Each structure stands twice: as C-alpha cells, then as structure tokens.
C-alpha positions as CSV (number, residue, x, y, z in Angstrom):
1,M,-15.2,-26.7,1.1
2,D,-13.7,-27.6,4.4
3,N,-10.3,-27.2,2.9
4,F,-10.8,-23.5,2.7
5,E,-11.2,-23.1,6.4
6,E,-7.6,-24.5,6.8
7,T,-5.8,-22.1,4.5
8,F,-3.3,-19.4,5.3
9,L,-5.5,-16.9,3.4
10,K,-8.5,-17.4,5.6
11,D,-6.6,-17.2,8.9
12,Y,-4.5,-14.3,7.9
13,C,-7.5,-12.2,6.5
14,D,-9.7,-12.8,9.6
15,E,-6.9,-12.4,12.2
16,S,-4.4,-9.9,11.0
17,F,-5.0,-8.6,7.6
18,A,-3.5,-5.2,8.6
19,E,-0.3,-7.0,9.5
20,Y,-0.2,-8.9,6.2
21,L,-0.8,-5.5,4.4
22,S,1.9,-3.9,6.3
23,D,4.4,-6.8,5.5
24,V,3.7,-6.3,1.7
25,L,4.2,-2.7,1.8
26,V,7.5,-3.0,3.8
27,H,8.8,-5.4,1.2
28,L,7.7,-3.2,-1.6
29,K,9.5,-0.2,-0.1
30,K,12.7,-2.4,0.2
31,S,12.4,-4.0,-3.2
32,N,11.0,-1.3,-5.6
33,P,13.2,1.8,-6.1
34,E,10.4,3.7,-7.9
35,Y,8.1,3.2,-5.0
36,N,10.8,4.2,-2.5
37,L,11.6,7.4,-4.4
38,L,7.8,8.4,-4.4
39,L,7.7,7.9,-0.7
40,K,10.8,10.0,-0.2
41,N,9.4,12.8,-2.4
42,Q,6.2,12.7,-0.3
43,S,8.2,13.0,2.8
44,S,10.3,15.9,1.4
45,L,7.2,17.9,0.6
46,M,5.8,17.2,4.1
47,N,9.0,18.4,5.7
48,K,9.1,21.5,3.5
49,Y,5.7,22.6,4.1
50,E,4.7,22.3,7.8
51,R,1.1,23.4,7.2
52,L,0.7,20.8,4.5
53,A,1.7,18.2,7.0
54,D,-0.7,19.6,9.5
55,V,-3.5,19.5,7.0
56,L,-2.8,16.0,5.8
57,Q,-1.8,14.3,9.1
58,N,-3.7,16.2,11.8
59,H,-6.7,17.3,9.7
60,C,-6.1,20.9,10.6
61,L,-7.9,23.6,8.7
62,Y,-5.7,26.3,7.2
63,S,-5.8,28.7,4.3
64,L,-2.9,27.5,2.2
65,S,-0.7,29.8,0.0
66,K,-0.4,29.3,-3.6
67,N,2.8,27.3,-3.2
68,E,1.3,25.2,-0.5
69,V,-1.6,24.4,-2.8
70,K,0.8,23.3,-5.5
71,A,2.7,21.3,-3.0
72,L,-0.6,19.6,-1.9
73,K,-1.5,18.8,-5.5
74,K,2.1,17.3,-6.0
75,Y,1.7,15.3,-2.8
76,L,-1.7,13.9,-3.8
77,S,-0.2,12.9,-7.3
78,L,2.7,11.1,-5.6
79,R,0.2,9.4,-3.3
80,E,-1.9,8.3,-6.2
81,D,1.3,7.0,-8.0
82,C,2.2,5.0,-4.7
83,R,-1.4,3.6,-4.5
84,E,-1.2,2.3,-8.0
85,I,2.1,0.5,-7.3
86,E,0.6,-0.8,-4.0
87,E,-2.5,-2.1,-5.7
88,R,-0.5,-3.8,-8.4
89,E,1.7,-5.5,-5.8
90,L,-1.3,-6.6,-3.7
91,F,-3.0,-8.0,-6.8
92,L,0.2,-10.1,-7.5
93,Q,0.3,-11.3,-4.0
94,G,-3.3,-12.3,-4.2
95,M,-2.5,-14.3,-7.4
96,R,0.3,-16.0,-5.6
97,E,-2.0,-16.9,-2.7
98,A,-4.6,-18.1,-5.1
99,Y,-2.0,-20.4,-6.9
100,F,-0.9,-21.7,-3.5
101,L,-4.6,-22.5,-2.6
102,F,-5.3,-24.1,-5.8
103,K,-2.2,-26.2,-5.5
104,K,-3.3,-27.2,-2.0
105,L,-6.7,-28.2,-3.1
106,Q,-5.1,-30.1,-5.9
107,L,-6.9,-28.1,-8.6
108,L,-3.4,-27.5,-10.3
109,K,-0.7,-30.1,-11.1
C-alpha cells in the first residue's frame, strides 16, 4: 500500500482539494456551453433582482415580492442543473484519476 502514498491524488486531496475543484470547474466553464449558459442565466437573475442577490450572497432577510420568489425558484433550479453537470464532471475526473492510479500500480495493462 506504500504506492498510494506517492500518488497525485493523495497529495492533491490532502493539500489543495479546493484548488483542484476550482480547476475542474474553470475548465468546465470554458469547455461546456450548456454549463456556461446556466451560469450566465444565474448571473442575469442576480443582476435583475438586487434583493435576490442580497438574500443568496449576503444572507439578508427580506420579504420577497411574487416576482422575486419566482426568480429565486428559477435561480435554485438553474443552480441544481449546474450542480448535476459539476457532479458528472467530477465523477469523470475521478474515473480518470482512478485509471491513472491503477496504471501506476500496474493493475491495468
């Protein structure tokens, strides 16, 4: 099991997993038009409804109008769609890392 201690995965996860995650998401934004559009739509809602931005980003407490509640529901739906794409991409990255690790451990030819 000593070989596991030498892997990229072990070092990256212990030292800078947040950086690794950020790198994956930046790449996703550049390479996936659907994901990029979802992010832009989220940003548009935040720009259009200032109180929505305060609620989501600054955790302010407001009574929201009917339109703001609709915008909040739309934002959360877009956020969930983004999360699904992110999880799929991270899963695929994990599979790539596993393949690399298995090759390094000579478990695959």
